[in-house]
Coordinates of N, CA and C in Angstrom, one line a residue:
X1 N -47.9 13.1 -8.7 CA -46.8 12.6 -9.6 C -45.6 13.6 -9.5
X2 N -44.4 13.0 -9.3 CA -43.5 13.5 -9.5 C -42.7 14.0 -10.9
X3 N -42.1 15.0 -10.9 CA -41.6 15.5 -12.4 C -40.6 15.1 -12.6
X4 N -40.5 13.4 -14.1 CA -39.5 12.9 -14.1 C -37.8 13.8 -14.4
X5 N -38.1 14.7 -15.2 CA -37.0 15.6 -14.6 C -36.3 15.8 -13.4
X6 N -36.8 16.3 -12.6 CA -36.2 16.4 -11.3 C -35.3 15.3 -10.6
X7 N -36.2 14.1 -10.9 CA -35.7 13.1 -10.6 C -34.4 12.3 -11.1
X8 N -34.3 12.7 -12.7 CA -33.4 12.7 -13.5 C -32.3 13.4 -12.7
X9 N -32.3 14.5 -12.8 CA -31.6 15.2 -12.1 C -30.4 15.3 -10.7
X10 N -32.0 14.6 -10.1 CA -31.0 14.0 -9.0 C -30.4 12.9 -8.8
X11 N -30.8 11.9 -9.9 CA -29.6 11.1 -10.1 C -28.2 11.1 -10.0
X12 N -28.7 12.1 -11.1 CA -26.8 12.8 -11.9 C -26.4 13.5 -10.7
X13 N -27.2 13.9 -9.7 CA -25.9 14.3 -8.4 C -25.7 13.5 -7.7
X14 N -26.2 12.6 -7.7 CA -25.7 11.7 -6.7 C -24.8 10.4 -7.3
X15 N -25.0 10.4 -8.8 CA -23.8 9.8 -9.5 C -23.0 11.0 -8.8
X16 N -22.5 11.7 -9.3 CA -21.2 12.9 -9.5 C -20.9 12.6 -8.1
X17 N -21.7 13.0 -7.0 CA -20.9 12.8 -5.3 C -20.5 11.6 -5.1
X18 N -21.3 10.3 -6.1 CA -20.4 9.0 -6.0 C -18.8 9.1 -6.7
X19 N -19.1 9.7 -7.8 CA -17.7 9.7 -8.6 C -16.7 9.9 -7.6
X20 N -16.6 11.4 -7.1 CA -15.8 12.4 -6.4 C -15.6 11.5 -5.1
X21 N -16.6 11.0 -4.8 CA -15.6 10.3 -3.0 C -14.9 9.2 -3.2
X22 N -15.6 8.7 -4.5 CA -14.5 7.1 -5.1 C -13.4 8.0 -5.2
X23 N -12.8 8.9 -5.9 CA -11.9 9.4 -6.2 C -11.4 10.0 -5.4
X24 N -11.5 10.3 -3.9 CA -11.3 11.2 -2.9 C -10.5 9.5 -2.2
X25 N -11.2 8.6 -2.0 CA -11.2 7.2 -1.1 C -10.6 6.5 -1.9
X26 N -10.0 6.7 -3.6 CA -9.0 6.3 -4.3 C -7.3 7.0 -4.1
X27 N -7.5 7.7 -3.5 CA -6.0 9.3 -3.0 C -6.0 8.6 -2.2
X28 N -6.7 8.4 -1.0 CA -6.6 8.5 0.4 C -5.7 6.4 0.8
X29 N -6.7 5.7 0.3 CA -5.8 5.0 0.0 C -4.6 4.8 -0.2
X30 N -4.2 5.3 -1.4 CA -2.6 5.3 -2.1 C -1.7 5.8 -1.5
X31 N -2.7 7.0 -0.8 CA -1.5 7.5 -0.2 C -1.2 7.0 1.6
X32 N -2.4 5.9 1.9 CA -2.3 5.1 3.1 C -0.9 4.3 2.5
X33 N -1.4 3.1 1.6 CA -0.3 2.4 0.9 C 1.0 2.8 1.0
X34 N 1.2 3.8 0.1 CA 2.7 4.5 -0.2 C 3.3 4.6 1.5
X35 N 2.7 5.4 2.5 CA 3.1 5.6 3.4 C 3.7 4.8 4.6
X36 N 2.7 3.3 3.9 CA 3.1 2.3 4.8 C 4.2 1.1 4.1
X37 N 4.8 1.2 2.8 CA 5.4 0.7 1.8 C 6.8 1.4 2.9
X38 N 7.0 2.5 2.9 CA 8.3 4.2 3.0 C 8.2 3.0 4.4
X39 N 7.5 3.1 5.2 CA 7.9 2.5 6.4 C 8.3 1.7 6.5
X40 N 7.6 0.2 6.0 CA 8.4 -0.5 5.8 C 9.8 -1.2 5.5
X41 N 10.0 -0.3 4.8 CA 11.3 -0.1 3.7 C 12.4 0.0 5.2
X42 N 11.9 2.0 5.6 CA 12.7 2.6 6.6 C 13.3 1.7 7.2
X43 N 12.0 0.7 8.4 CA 12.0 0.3 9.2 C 13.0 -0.8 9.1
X44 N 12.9 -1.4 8.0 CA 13.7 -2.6 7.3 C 15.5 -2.5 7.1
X45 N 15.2 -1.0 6.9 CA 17.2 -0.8 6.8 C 17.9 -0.1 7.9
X46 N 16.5 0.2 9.2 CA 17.0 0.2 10.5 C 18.1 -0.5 10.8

């Protein structure tokens, strides 16, 4: 048997490393977005 503790445990980190890369892959995005919006734009009043 495993000690449901531990296992508890490792839930909660592998929630948390889910949190943080949504949050990392939520930046990373936006800042794809924004980057390609500026270009747009640039490109547009060429």
């Amino acid at each position: 048997m495993k000690d449901p503790k531990n296992e508890l445990d490792e839930l909660r980190e592998k929630e948390k490393l889910q949190k943080s890369s949504a949050k990392f892959w939520g930046i990373v995005i936006t800042v794809i977005l924004l980057i390609a919006i500026v270009w747009a734009v640039a490109s547009h009043l060429m």
